[in-house]
Amino acid sequence: MSPRTARPRHYLMCRPAHFTVDYSINPWMDPAKPTDTDTALAQWDELYALFQRLGHTVELIDPLPGMPDMVFAANGATVVDGRVLGARFRYPERTAEGPAYADWFRDRGWQVRDPEQINEGEGDLLVAGDRILAGTGFRTETAAHAEAQSFLGREVVTLRLVDPRYYHLDTALAVLDDDEIMYHPPAFDAESRAVLERLYPDAVLADADAAKVFGLNAVSDGANVILPEAATGLAEQLRDRGFTPIGVDLTELLRAGGAVKCCTLELRR
């Protein structure tokens, strides 16, 4: 097995200063269950510090009042070769996040396109080498895939999600390296599973136990894979493939249906 090589990454994150669950737009959210903002902040701070210890650059966008899900920076845009495809959210509770993230990029000189179709950023548009794996079924419209392909200049592969618990692609699939992924097959329809089997015959397959603790909502730098610490079986599979899994505790953010990848938007120059 050839050694894995970590490549320095550039991320955008948002502190969960206003984190709470006061509405429900996915099966994980229950406003009747109390949340603890201080715990969310402490867990997020550990992830932020970990990325920096691993040698990655992390920039921050200011959290805005009234946007409790803004912590999930991955949903804010898709960034490829210096071009930023902004996000357009399905639910009104998150609509204001799209312009907030777009303004951050514009203020720093990035080339930004305001989307015409509903897309929820890297929640559903995952860059894998020269292609973009694109989810649909619950949030991002299929029409947004063509828009992404045209603007970002990468082949887009459509994948349909069928389990509402895994409402974004990044809850059911993670990119490990340019040509390697891990995913939970039951989260996809039969046609999409066939596509994934053809493109990635040696993919890491995650079972239900790994999926339900959001083990696939992970971030890889090509060698280190940061994932929820409860996904112990998945971590063993990754270790067997030569990766270094690093478990983190983001259980408070999981109350809103997010974990490592949801908190992390990659900035690709």
Short mmCIF file of C-alpha atoms in Angstrom, two decimals:
data_model
loop_
_atom_site.label_atom_id
_atom_site.label_comp_id
_atom_site.label_asym_id
_atom_site.label_seq_id
_atom_site.Cartn_x
_atom_site.Cartn_y
_atom_site.Cartn_z
CA MET A 1 0.00 0.00 0.00
CA SER A 2 1.46 3.36 -1.02
CA PRO A 3 1.75 5.96 1.75
CA ARG A 4 -0.98 8.57 2.00
CA THR A 5 0.02 12.19 1.49
CA ALA A 6 -1.73 15.03 3.31
CA ARG A 7 -2.10 18.19 1.23
CA PRO A 8 -2.54 21.57 2.95
CA ARG A 9 -6.09 22.84 2.53
CA HIS A 10 -7.80 26.20 2.80
CA TYR A 11 -11.10 26.21 4.68
CA LEU A 12 -13.84 28.64 5.62
CA MET A 13 -15.70 28.13 8.90
CA CYS A 14 -18.27 29.95 11.03
CA ARG A 15 -18.40 29.83 14.84
CA PRO A 16 -21.77 28.61 16.19
CA ALA A 17 -22.26 31.71 18.33
CA HIS A 18 -26.01 31.72 17.65
CA PHE A 19 -26.49 27.97 17.44
CA THR A 20 -29.85 26.58 18.48
CA VAL A 21 -32.61 24.42 17.04
CA ASP A 22 -35.77 26.50 16.89
CA TYR A 23 -37.21 25.06 13.66
CA SER A 24 -37.18 21.68 11.94
CA ILE A 25 -36.17 21.20 8.31
CA ASN A 26 -34.63 17.73 8.57
CA PRO A 27 -35.32 14.60 10.65
CA TRP A 28 -32.51 15.34 13.10
CA MET A 29 -33.95 18.69 14.24
CA ASP A 30 -36.36 18.74 17.19
CA PRO A 31 -37.06 22.19 18.67
CA ALA A 32 -38.57 20.51 21.73
CA LYS A 33 -35.13 19.21 22.75
CA PRO A 34 -32.92 21.86 24.39
CA THR A 35 -29.56 22.74 22.86
CA ASP A 36 -26.46 24.10 24.55
CA THR A 37 -24.70 26.86 22.63
CA ASP A 38 -21.66 26.77 24.91
CA THR A 39 -21.21 23.05 24.24
CA ALA A 40 -21.58 23.61 20.50
CA LEU A 41 -18.93 26.33 20.66
CA ALA A 42 -16.51 24.17 22.65
CA GLN A 43 -16.88 21.23 20.26
CA TRP A 44 -16.51 23.49 17.22
CA ASP A 45 -13.41 25.12 18.74
CA GLU A 46 -11.77 21.70 18.96
CA LEU A 47 -12.41 21.06 15.25
CA TYR A 48 -11.08 24.51 14.34
CA ALA A 49 -7.92 23.95 16.35
CA LEU A 50 -7.44 20.47 14.89
CA PHE A 51 -7.46 21.75 11.32
CA GLN A 52 -4.78 24.27 12.25
CA ARG A 53 -2.64 21.64 14.00
CA LEU A 54 -2.79 19.57 10.81
CA GLY A 55 -1.33 22.51 8.87
CA HIS A 56 -4.46 23.80 7.15
CA THR A 57 -5.42 27.44 6.69
CA VAL A 58 -8.79 28.36 8.20
CA GLU A 59 -10.60 31.63 7.59
CA LEU A 60 -13.71 32.70 9.46
CA ILE A 61 -16.95 34.34 8.44
CA ASP A 62 -18.78 36.29 11.13
CA PRO A 63 -21.88 34.50 12.48
CA LEU A 64 -25.00 36.59 12.08
CA PRO A 65 -27.88 36.73 14.59
CA GLY A 66 -30.98 34.87 13.50
CA MET A 67 -29.00 32.38 11.38
CA PRO A 68 -28.42 29.41 13.72
CA ASP A 69 -27.45 27.10 10.84
CA MET A 70 -24.79 29.46 9.48
CA VAL A 71 -22.24 27.32 11.32
CA PHE A 72 -22.70 24.80 8.51
CA ALA A 73 -20.35 26.66 6.20
CA ALA A 74 -20.21 23.85 3.64
CA ASN A 75 -23.71 24.82 2.54
CA GLY A 76 -22.70 28.42 1.81
CA ALA A 77 -21.08 27.95 -1.62
CA THR A 78 -19.06 25.68 -3.91
CA VAL A 79 -15.56 26.92 -4.73
CA VAL A 80 -13.51 25.58 -7.66
CA ASP A 81 -10.46 27.20 -9.32
CA GLY A 82 -11.20 30.56 -7.75
CA ARG A 83 -14.83 30.59 -8.91
CA VAL A 84 -17.60 30.67 -6.34
CA LEU A 85 -21.06 29.30 -7.10
CA GLY A 86 -23.24 30.82 -4.42
CA ALA A 87 -25.95 28.93 -2.56
CA ARG A 88 -29.70 29.26 -2.86
CA PHE A 89 -31.50 27.46 -0.06
CA ARG A 90 -34.71 25.48 -0.31
CA TYR A 91 -36.17 26.52 3.03
CA PRO A 92 -36.91 30.14 3.96
CA GLU A 93 -35.32 29.66 7.39
CA ARG A 94 -31.91 29.53 5.69
CA THR A 95 -32.44 31.87 2.72
CA ALA A 96 -30.39 34.74 4.15
CA GLU A 97 -27.28 32.57 4.48
CA GLY A 98 -26.71 32.52 0.72
CA PRO A 99 -26.20 36.29 0.33
CA ALA A 100 -24.16 36.43 3.55
CA TYR A 101 -21.63 33.94 2.22
CA ALA A 102 -21.63 35.50 -1.27
CA ASP A 103 -20.87 38.90 0.25
CA TRP A 104 -17.92 37.44 2.18
CA PHE A 105 -16.40 36.15 -1.04
CA ARG A 106 -17.11 39.31 -3.03
CA ASP A 107 -15.53 41.46 -0.35
CA ARG A 108 -12.32 39.46 -0.82
CA GLY A 109 -12.24 39.62 -4.61
CA TRP A 110 -13.50 36.17 -5.52
CA GLN A 111 -15.46 35.62 -8.73
CA VAL A 112 -18.99 34.90 -7.51
CA ARG A 113 -22.05 33.72 -9.40
CA ASP A 114 -25.48 34.07 -7.84
CA PRO A 115 -27.31 30.83 -8.64
CA GLU A 116 -30.56 30.66 -10.55
CA GLN A 117 -31.40 27.17 -9.29
CA ILE A 118 -31.68 25.85 -5.75
CA ASN A 119 -28.35 24.44 -4.60
CA GLU A 120 -27.05 24.06 -1.07
CA GLY A 121 -23.35 24.36 -1.76
CA GLU A 122 -20.97 21.61 -0.78
CA GLY A 123 -23.78 19.98 1.09
CA ASP A 124 -24.73 18.53 -2.30
CA LEU A 125 -21.81 19.41 -4.60
CA LEU A 126 -18.69 17.45 -3.64
CA VAL A 127 -15.51 17.96 -5.64
CA ALA A 128 -13.72 14.69 -6.41
CA GLY A 129 -10.72 15.26 -8.63
CA ASP A 130 -11.89 16.39 -12.06
CA ARG A 131 -15.55 15.73 -11.34
CA ILE A 132 -18.24 16.98 -9.00
CA LEU A 133 -20.51 14.44 -7.35
CA ALA A 134 -23.88 16.15 -7.07
CA GLY A 135 -26.76 15.17 -4.82
CA THR A 136 -30.44 15.72 -5.40
CA GLY A 137 -33.69 14.39 -3.98
CA PHE A 138 -34.25 16.58 -0.94
CA ARG A 139 -32.51 19.96 -1.24
CA THR A 140 -30.53 20.76 -4.40
CA GLU A 141 -32.47 20.73 -7.66
CA THR A 142 -31.24 18.57 -10.53
CA ALA A 143 -31.27 21.67 -12.73
CA ALA A 144 -28.59 23.16 -10.47
CA HIS A 145 -26.21 20.40 -11.54
CA ALA A 146 -26.08 21.76 -15.11
CA GLU A 147 -25.57 25.26 -13.74
CA ALA A 148 -22.65 24.02 -11.62
CA GLN A 149 -21.07 22.17 -14.53
CA SER A 150 -21.29 25.22 -16.78
CA PHE A 151 -19.87 27.71 -14.28
CA LEU A 152 -17.35 25.55 -12.42
CA GLY A 153 -16.05 23.73 -15.48
CA ARG A 154 -16.08 20.21 -14.06
CA GLU A 155 -18.06 17.16 -15.10
CA VAL A 156 -21.05 16.81 -12.78
CA VAL A 157 -22.37 13.36 -11.85
CA THR A 158 -25.95 13.34 -10.55
CA LEU A 159 -26.75 11.10 -7.57
CA ARG A 160 -30.25 10.77 -6.13
CA LEU A 161 -30.75 10.50 -2.38
CA VAL A 162 -33.75 8.54 -1.11
CA ASP A 163 -33.47 8.47 2.71
CA PRO A 164 -34.61 11.73 4.35
CA ARG A 165 -32.14 11.23 7.21
CA TYR A 166 -29.39 11.75 4.65
CA TYR A 167 -30.83 14.81 3.01
CA HIS A 168 -27.53 16.25 1.73
CA LEU A 169 -24.95 14.29 -0.22
CA ASP A 170 -22.30 15.08 2.40
CA THR A 171 -24.26 13.09 4.99
CA ALA A 172 -24.15 9.95 2.82
CA LEU A 173 -20.82 10.23 0.97
CA ALA A 174 -17.36 11.65 1.62
CA VAL A 175 -14.49 12.29 -0.77
CA LEU A 176 -11.28 10.76 0.60
CA ASP A 177 -8.98 11.67 -2.28
CA ASP A 178 -9.30 12.62 -5.94
CA ASP A 179 -10.30 9.07 -6.91
CA GLU A 180 -11.47 7.57 -3.62
CA ILE A 181 -14.73 7.93 -1.72
CA MET A 182 -16.72 6.33 1.07
CA TYR A 183 -20.51 6.12 1.07
CA HIS A 184 -23.62 4.46 2.48
CA PRO A 185 -25.29 2.56 -0.39
CA PRO A 186 -28.87 2.50 1.01
CA ALA A 187 -28.96 6.31 0.97
CA PHE A 188 -29.08 6.26 -2.86
CA ASP A 189 -31.49 4.99 -5.47
CA ALA A 190 -30.55 1.94 -7.54
CA GLU A 191 -29.37 3.93 -10.55
CA SER A 192 -27.08 6.10 -8.43
CA ARG A 193 -25.66 3.06 -6.64
CA ALA A 194 -24.83 1.57 -10.04
CA VAL A 195 -23.04 4.78 -11.04
CA LEU A 196 -21.01 4.80 -7.84
CA GLU A 197 -20.11 1.13 -8.21
CA ARG A 198 -18.86 1.80 -11.74
CA LEU A 199 -16.87 4.93 -10.91
CA TYR A 200 -15.54 3.76 -7.54
CA PRO A 201 -15.41 -0.06 -7.46
CA ASP A 202 -13.04 0.02 -4.47
CA ALA A 203 -14.95 2.58 -2.40
CA VAL A 204 -15.22 2.25 1.37
CA LEU A 205 -18.78 1.16 2.12
CA ALA A 206 -20.27 2.47 5.34
CA ASP A 207 -22.91 0.51 7.22
CA ALA A 208 -26.00 1.84 8.96
CA ASP A 209 -24.20 2.25 12.29
CA ALA A 210 -21.62 4.54 10.71
CA ALA A 211 -24.18 6.51 8.76
CA LYS A 212 -26.50 7.23 11.66
CA VAL A 213 -23.71 8.86 13.70
CA PHE A 214 -22.83 10.98 10.63
CA GLY A 215 -19.55 9.13 10.10
CA LEU A 216 -19.71 10.07 6.42
CA ASN A 217 -19.92 13.78 7.21
CA ALA A 218 -16.13 13.78 7.19
CA VAL A 219 -13.23 15.85 5.87
CA SER A 220 -10.10 14.32 4.31
CA ASP A 221 -6.83 16.00 3.38
CA GLY A 222 -5.67 12.91 1.49
CA ALA A 223 -4.15 11.24 4.53
CA ASN A 224 -6.02 12.35 7.65
CA VAL A 225 -9.78 11.81 7.79
CA ILE A 226 -11.59 13.83 10.45
CA LEU A 227 -14.94 12.24 11.32
CA PRO A 228 -17.31 11.87 14.28
CA GLU A 229 -15.64 9.83 17.00
CA ALA A 230 -18.66 7.52 17.35
CA ALA A 231 -17.98 6.05 13.87
CA THR A 232 -15.45 3.57 15.24
CA GLY A 233 -16.10 0.83 12.70
CA LEU A 234 -15.71 3.23 9.81
CA ALA A 235 -12.48 4.50 11.35
CA GLU A 236 -11.12 0.95 11.32
CA GLN A 237 -12.01 0.58 7.64
CA LEU A 238 -10.16 3.80 6.88
CA ARG A 239 -7.14 2.68 8.89
CA ASP A 240 -7.06 -0.53 6.86
CA ARG A 241 -6.87 1.61 3.70
CA GLY A 242 -3.87 3.54 4.99
CA PHE A 243 -5.70 6.66 6.14
CA THR A 244 -5.33 8.17 9.60
CA PRO A 245 -8.83 8.60 11.08
CA ILE A 246 -9.18 11.31 13.72
CA GLY A 247 -12.39 11.26 15.74
CA VAL A 248 -14.01 14.42 17.05
CA ASP A 249 -17.09 15.08 19.17
CA LEU A 250 -19.67 17.27 17.44
CA THR A 251 -22.75 15.70 19.02
CA GLU A 252 -24.30 19.06 19.88
CA LEU A 253 -24.24 20.16 16.23
CA LEU A 254 -25.68 16.80 15.19
CA ARG A 255 -28.90 17.96 16.85
CA ALA A 256 -29.27 20.20 13.79
CA GLY A 257 -28.17 17.51 11.35
CA GLY A 258 -24.53 18.45 10.88
CA ALA A 259 -21.01 17.32 11.72
CA VAL A 260 -17.45 17.75 10.44
CA LYS A 261 -17.99 18.35 6.73
CA CYS A 262 -21.06 20.52 7.30
CA CYS A 263 -18.84 22.90 9.30
CA THR A 264 -16.15 23.05 6.62
CA LEU A 265 -16.17 24.78 3.22
CA GLU A 266 -13.05 24.20 1.12
CA LEU A 267 -11.65 27.22 -0.73
CA ARG A 268 -10.01 26.01 -3.94
CA ARG A 269 -7.95 28.67 -5.72
#
